[in-house]
PDB file of C-alpha atoms in Angstrom:
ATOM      1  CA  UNK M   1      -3.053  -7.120 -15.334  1.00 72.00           C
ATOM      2  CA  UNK M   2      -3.893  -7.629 -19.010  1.00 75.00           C
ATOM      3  CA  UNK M   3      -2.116  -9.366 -21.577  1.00 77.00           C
ATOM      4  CA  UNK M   4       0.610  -6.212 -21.881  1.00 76.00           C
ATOM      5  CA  UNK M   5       1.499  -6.176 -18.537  1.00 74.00           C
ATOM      6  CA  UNK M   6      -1.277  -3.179 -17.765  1.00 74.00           C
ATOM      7  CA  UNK M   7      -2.153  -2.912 -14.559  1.00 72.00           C
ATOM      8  CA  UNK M   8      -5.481  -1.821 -13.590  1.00 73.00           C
ATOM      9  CA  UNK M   9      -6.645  -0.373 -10.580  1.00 68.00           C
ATOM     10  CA  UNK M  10     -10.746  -0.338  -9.096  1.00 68.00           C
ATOM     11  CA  UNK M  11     -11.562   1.092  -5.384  1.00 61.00           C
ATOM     12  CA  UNK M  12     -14.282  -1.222  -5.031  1.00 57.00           C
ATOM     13  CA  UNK M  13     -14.663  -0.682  -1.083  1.00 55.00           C
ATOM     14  CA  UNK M  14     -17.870   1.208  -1.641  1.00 55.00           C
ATOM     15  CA  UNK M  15     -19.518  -2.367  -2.827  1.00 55.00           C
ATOM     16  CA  UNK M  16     -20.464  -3.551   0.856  1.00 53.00           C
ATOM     17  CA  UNK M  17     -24.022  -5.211   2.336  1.00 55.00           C
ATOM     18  CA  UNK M  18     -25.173  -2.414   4.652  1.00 52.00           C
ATOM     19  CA  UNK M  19     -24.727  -4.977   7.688  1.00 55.00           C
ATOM     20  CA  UNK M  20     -21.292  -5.470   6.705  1.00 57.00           C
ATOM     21  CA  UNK M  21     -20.504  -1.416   7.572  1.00 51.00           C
ATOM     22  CA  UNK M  22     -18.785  -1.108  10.996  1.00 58.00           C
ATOM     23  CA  UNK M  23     -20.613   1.803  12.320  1.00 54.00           C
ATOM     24  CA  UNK M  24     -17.109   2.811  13.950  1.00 59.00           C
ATOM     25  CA  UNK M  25     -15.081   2.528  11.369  1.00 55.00           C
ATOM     26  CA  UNK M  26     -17.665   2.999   8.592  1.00 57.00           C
ATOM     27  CA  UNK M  27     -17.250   2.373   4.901  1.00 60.00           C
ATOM     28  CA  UNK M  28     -13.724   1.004   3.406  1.00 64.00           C
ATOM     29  CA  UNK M  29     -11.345  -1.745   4.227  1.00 73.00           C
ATOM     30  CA  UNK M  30      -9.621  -1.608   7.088  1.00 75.00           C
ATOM     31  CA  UNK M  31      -6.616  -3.479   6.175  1.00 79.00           C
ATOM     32  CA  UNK M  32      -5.702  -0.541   4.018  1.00 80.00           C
ATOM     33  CA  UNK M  33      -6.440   2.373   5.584  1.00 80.00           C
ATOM     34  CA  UNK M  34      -3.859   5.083   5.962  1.00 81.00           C
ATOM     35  CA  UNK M  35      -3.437   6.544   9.632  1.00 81.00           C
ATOM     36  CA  UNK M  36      -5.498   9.473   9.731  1.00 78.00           C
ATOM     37  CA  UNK M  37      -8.088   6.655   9.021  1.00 76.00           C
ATOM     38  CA  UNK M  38      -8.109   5.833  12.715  1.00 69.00           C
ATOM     39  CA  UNK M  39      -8.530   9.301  14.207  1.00 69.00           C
ATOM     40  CA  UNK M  40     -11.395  10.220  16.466  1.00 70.00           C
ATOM     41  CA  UNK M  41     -12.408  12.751  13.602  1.00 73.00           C
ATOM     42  CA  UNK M  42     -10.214  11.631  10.759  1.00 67.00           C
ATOM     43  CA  UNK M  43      -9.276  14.611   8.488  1.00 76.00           C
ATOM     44  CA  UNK M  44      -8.718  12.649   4.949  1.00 75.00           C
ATOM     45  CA  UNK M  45      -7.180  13.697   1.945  1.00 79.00           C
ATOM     46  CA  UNK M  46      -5.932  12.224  -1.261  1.00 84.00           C
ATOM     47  CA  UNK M  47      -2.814  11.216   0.732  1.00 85.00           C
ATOM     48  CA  UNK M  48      -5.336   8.399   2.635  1.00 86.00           C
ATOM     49  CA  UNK M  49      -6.200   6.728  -1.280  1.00 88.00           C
ATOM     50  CA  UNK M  50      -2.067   7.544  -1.548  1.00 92.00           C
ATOM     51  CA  UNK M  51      -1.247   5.218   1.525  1.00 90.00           C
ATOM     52  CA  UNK M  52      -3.953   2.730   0.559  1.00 89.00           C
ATOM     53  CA  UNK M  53      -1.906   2.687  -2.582  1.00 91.00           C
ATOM     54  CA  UNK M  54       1.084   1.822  -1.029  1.00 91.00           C
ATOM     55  CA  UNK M  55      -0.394  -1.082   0.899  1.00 90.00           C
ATOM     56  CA  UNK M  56      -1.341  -2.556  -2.119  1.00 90.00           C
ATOM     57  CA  UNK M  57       1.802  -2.542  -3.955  1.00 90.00           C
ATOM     58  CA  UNK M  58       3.909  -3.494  -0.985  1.00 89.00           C
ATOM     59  CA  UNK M  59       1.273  -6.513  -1.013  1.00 89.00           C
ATOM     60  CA  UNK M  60       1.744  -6.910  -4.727  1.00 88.00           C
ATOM     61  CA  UNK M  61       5.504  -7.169  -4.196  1.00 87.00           C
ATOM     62  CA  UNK M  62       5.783  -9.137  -0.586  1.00 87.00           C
ATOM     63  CA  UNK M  63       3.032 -11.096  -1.631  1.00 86.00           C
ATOM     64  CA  UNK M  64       1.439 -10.334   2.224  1.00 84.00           C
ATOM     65  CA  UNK M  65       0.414  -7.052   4.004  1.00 84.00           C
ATOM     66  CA  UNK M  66       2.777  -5.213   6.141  1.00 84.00           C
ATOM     67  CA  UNK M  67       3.209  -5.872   9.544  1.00 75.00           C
ATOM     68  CA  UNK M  68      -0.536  -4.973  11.661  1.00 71.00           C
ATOM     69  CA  UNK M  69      -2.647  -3.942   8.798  1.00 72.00           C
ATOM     70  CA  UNK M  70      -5.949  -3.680   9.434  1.00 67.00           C
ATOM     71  CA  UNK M  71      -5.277  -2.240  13.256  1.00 66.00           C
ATOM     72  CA  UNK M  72      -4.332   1.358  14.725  1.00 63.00           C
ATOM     73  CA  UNK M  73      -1.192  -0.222  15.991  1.00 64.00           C
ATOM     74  CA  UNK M  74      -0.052  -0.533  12.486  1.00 67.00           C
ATOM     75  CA  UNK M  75       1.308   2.587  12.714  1.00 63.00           C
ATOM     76  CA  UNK M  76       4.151   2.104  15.251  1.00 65.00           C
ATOM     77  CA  UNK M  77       7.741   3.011  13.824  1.00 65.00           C
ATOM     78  CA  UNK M  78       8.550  -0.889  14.603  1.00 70.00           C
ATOM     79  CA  UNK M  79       5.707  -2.371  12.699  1.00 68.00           C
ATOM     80  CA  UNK M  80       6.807  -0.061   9.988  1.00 68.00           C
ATOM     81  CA  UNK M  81      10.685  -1.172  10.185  1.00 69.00           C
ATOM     82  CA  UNK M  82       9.088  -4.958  10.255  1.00 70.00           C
ATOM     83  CA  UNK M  83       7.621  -4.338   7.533  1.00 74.00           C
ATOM     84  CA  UNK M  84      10.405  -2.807   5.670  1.00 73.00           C
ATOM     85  CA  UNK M  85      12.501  -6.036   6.245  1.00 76.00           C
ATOM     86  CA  UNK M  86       9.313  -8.248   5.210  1.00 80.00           C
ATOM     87  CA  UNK M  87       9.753  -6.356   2.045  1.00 84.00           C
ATOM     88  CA  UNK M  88      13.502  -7.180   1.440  1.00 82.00           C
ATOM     89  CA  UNK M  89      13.109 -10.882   2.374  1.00 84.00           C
ATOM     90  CA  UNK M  90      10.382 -11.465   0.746  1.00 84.00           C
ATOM     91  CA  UNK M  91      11.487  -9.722  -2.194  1.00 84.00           C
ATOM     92  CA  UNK M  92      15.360  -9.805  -2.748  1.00 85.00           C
ATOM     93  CA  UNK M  93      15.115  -8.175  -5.848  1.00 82.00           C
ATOM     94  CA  UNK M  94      13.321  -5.566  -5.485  1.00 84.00           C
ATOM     95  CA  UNK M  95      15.109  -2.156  -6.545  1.00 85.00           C
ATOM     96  CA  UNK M  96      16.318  -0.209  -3.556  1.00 85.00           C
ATOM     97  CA  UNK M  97      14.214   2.940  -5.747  1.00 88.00           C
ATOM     98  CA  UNK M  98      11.306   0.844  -5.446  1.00 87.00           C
ATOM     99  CA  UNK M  99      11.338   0.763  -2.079  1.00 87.00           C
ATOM    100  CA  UNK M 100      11.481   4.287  -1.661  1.00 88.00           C
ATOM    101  CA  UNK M 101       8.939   5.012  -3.079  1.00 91.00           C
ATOM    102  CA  UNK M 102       6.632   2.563  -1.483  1.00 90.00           C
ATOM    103  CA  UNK M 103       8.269   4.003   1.831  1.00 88.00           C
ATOM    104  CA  UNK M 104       7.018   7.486   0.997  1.00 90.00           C
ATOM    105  CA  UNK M 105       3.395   6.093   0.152  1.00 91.00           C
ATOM    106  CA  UNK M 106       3.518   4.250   3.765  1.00 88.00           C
ATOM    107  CA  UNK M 107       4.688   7.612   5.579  1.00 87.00           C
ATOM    108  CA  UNK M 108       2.524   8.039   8.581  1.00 83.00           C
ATOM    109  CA  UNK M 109       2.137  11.263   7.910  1.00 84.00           C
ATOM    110  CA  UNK M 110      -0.176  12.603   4.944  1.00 88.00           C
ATOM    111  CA  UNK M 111       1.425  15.650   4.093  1.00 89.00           C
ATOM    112  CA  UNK M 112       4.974  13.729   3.396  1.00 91.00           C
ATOM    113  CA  UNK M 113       2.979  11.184   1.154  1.00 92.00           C
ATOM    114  CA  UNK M 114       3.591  12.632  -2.472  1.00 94.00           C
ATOM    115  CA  UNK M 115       0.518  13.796  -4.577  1.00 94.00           C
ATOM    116  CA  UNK M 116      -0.562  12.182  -7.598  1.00 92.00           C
ATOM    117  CA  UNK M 117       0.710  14.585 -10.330  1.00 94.00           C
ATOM    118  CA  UNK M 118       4.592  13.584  -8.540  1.00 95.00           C
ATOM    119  CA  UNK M 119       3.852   9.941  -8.297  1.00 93.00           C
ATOM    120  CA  UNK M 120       2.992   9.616 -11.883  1.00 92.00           C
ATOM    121  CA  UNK M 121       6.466  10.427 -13.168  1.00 93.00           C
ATOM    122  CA  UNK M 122       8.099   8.684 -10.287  1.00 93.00           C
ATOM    123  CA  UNK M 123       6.272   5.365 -11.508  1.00 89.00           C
ATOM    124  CA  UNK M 124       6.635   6.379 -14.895  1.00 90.00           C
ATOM    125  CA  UNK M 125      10.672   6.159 -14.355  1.00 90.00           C
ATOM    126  CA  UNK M 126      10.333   2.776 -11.954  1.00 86.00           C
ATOM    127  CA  UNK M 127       8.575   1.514 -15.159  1.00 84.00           C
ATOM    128  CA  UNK M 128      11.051   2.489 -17.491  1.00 83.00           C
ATOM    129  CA  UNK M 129      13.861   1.304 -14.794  1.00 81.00           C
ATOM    130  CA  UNK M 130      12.713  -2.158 -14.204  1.00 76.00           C
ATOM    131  CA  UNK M 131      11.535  -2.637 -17.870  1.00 72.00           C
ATOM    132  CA  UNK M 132      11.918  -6.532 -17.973  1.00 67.00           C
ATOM    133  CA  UNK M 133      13.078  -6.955 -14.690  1.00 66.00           C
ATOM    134  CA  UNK M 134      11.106  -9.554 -12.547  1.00 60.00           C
ATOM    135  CA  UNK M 135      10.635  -8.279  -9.371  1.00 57.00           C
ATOM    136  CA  UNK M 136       7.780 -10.449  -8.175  1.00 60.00           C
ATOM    137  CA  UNK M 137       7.680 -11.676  -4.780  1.00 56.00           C
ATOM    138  CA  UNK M 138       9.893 -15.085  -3.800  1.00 57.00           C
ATOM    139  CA  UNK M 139       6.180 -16.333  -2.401  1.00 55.00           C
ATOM    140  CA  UNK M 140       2.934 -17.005  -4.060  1.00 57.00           C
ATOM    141  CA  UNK M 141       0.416 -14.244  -2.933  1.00 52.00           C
ATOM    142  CA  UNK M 142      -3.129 -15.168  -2.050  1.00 55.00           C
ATOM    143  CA  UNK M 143      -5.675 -15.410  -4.834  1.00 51.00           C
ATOM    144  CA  UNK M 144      -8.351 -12.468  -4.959  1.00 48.00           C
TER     145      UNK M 144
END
């Protein structure tokens, strides 16, 4: 985040030590990997960077991970209510249109995660919404 309140955004999951790469689960970070991720033969898309997208602004906002990241199991429809409640405790604040959106991003399905070109505006709007707002999470997150 620079000094304007920019936020910017690097995949850096490519930079691993070749004896760090789980030959099962290959290349990436497990702790955000979207669904399809786990498949026998996963069939990604962009929705799998989508999902990964929403894990790390529900982590930006709860200040954790939801509920089971970094497992298959993550995926159950109780981890994901869990995690919908982390979200409200930990973040009391937060906009009830935020959350919707970050919803969306988590869906375990791809095709209901939205594309790019209509996240953009949707974020745009949040921004505009929530100009001046402080909606950071109640806890301190871990340091990077």
């Amino acid at each position: 985040v620079n000094e304007s309140g920019h936020l910017f955004l690097t995949d850096l999951a490519f930079a691993q030590a070749m004896h760090e790469i789980d030959p099962e689960f290959g290349t990436g970070n497990r702790l955000y990997a979207a669904p399809e991720r786990w498949q026998e033969k996963p069939e990604l898309s962009y929705g799998s960077d989508i999902y990964s997208l929403g894990i790390i602004l529900f982590e930006l906002l709860a200040g954790q991970l939801p509920i089971g990241c970094g497992t298959a199991a993550q995926y159950s429809p109780e981890n994901m209510q869990q995690s919908g409640h982390l979200l409200r405790e930990k973040n009391p604040l937060l906009p009830s249109a935020v959350e919707r959106v970050i919803a969306r991003l988590l869906s375990r399905q791809s095709a209901r995660r939205p594309s790019a070109a209509e996240l953009v505006p949707v974020l745009m709007a949040l921004e505009i919404e929530t100009f001046g707002q402080h909606i950071n999470p109640t806890h301190h997150r871990r340091v990077a």
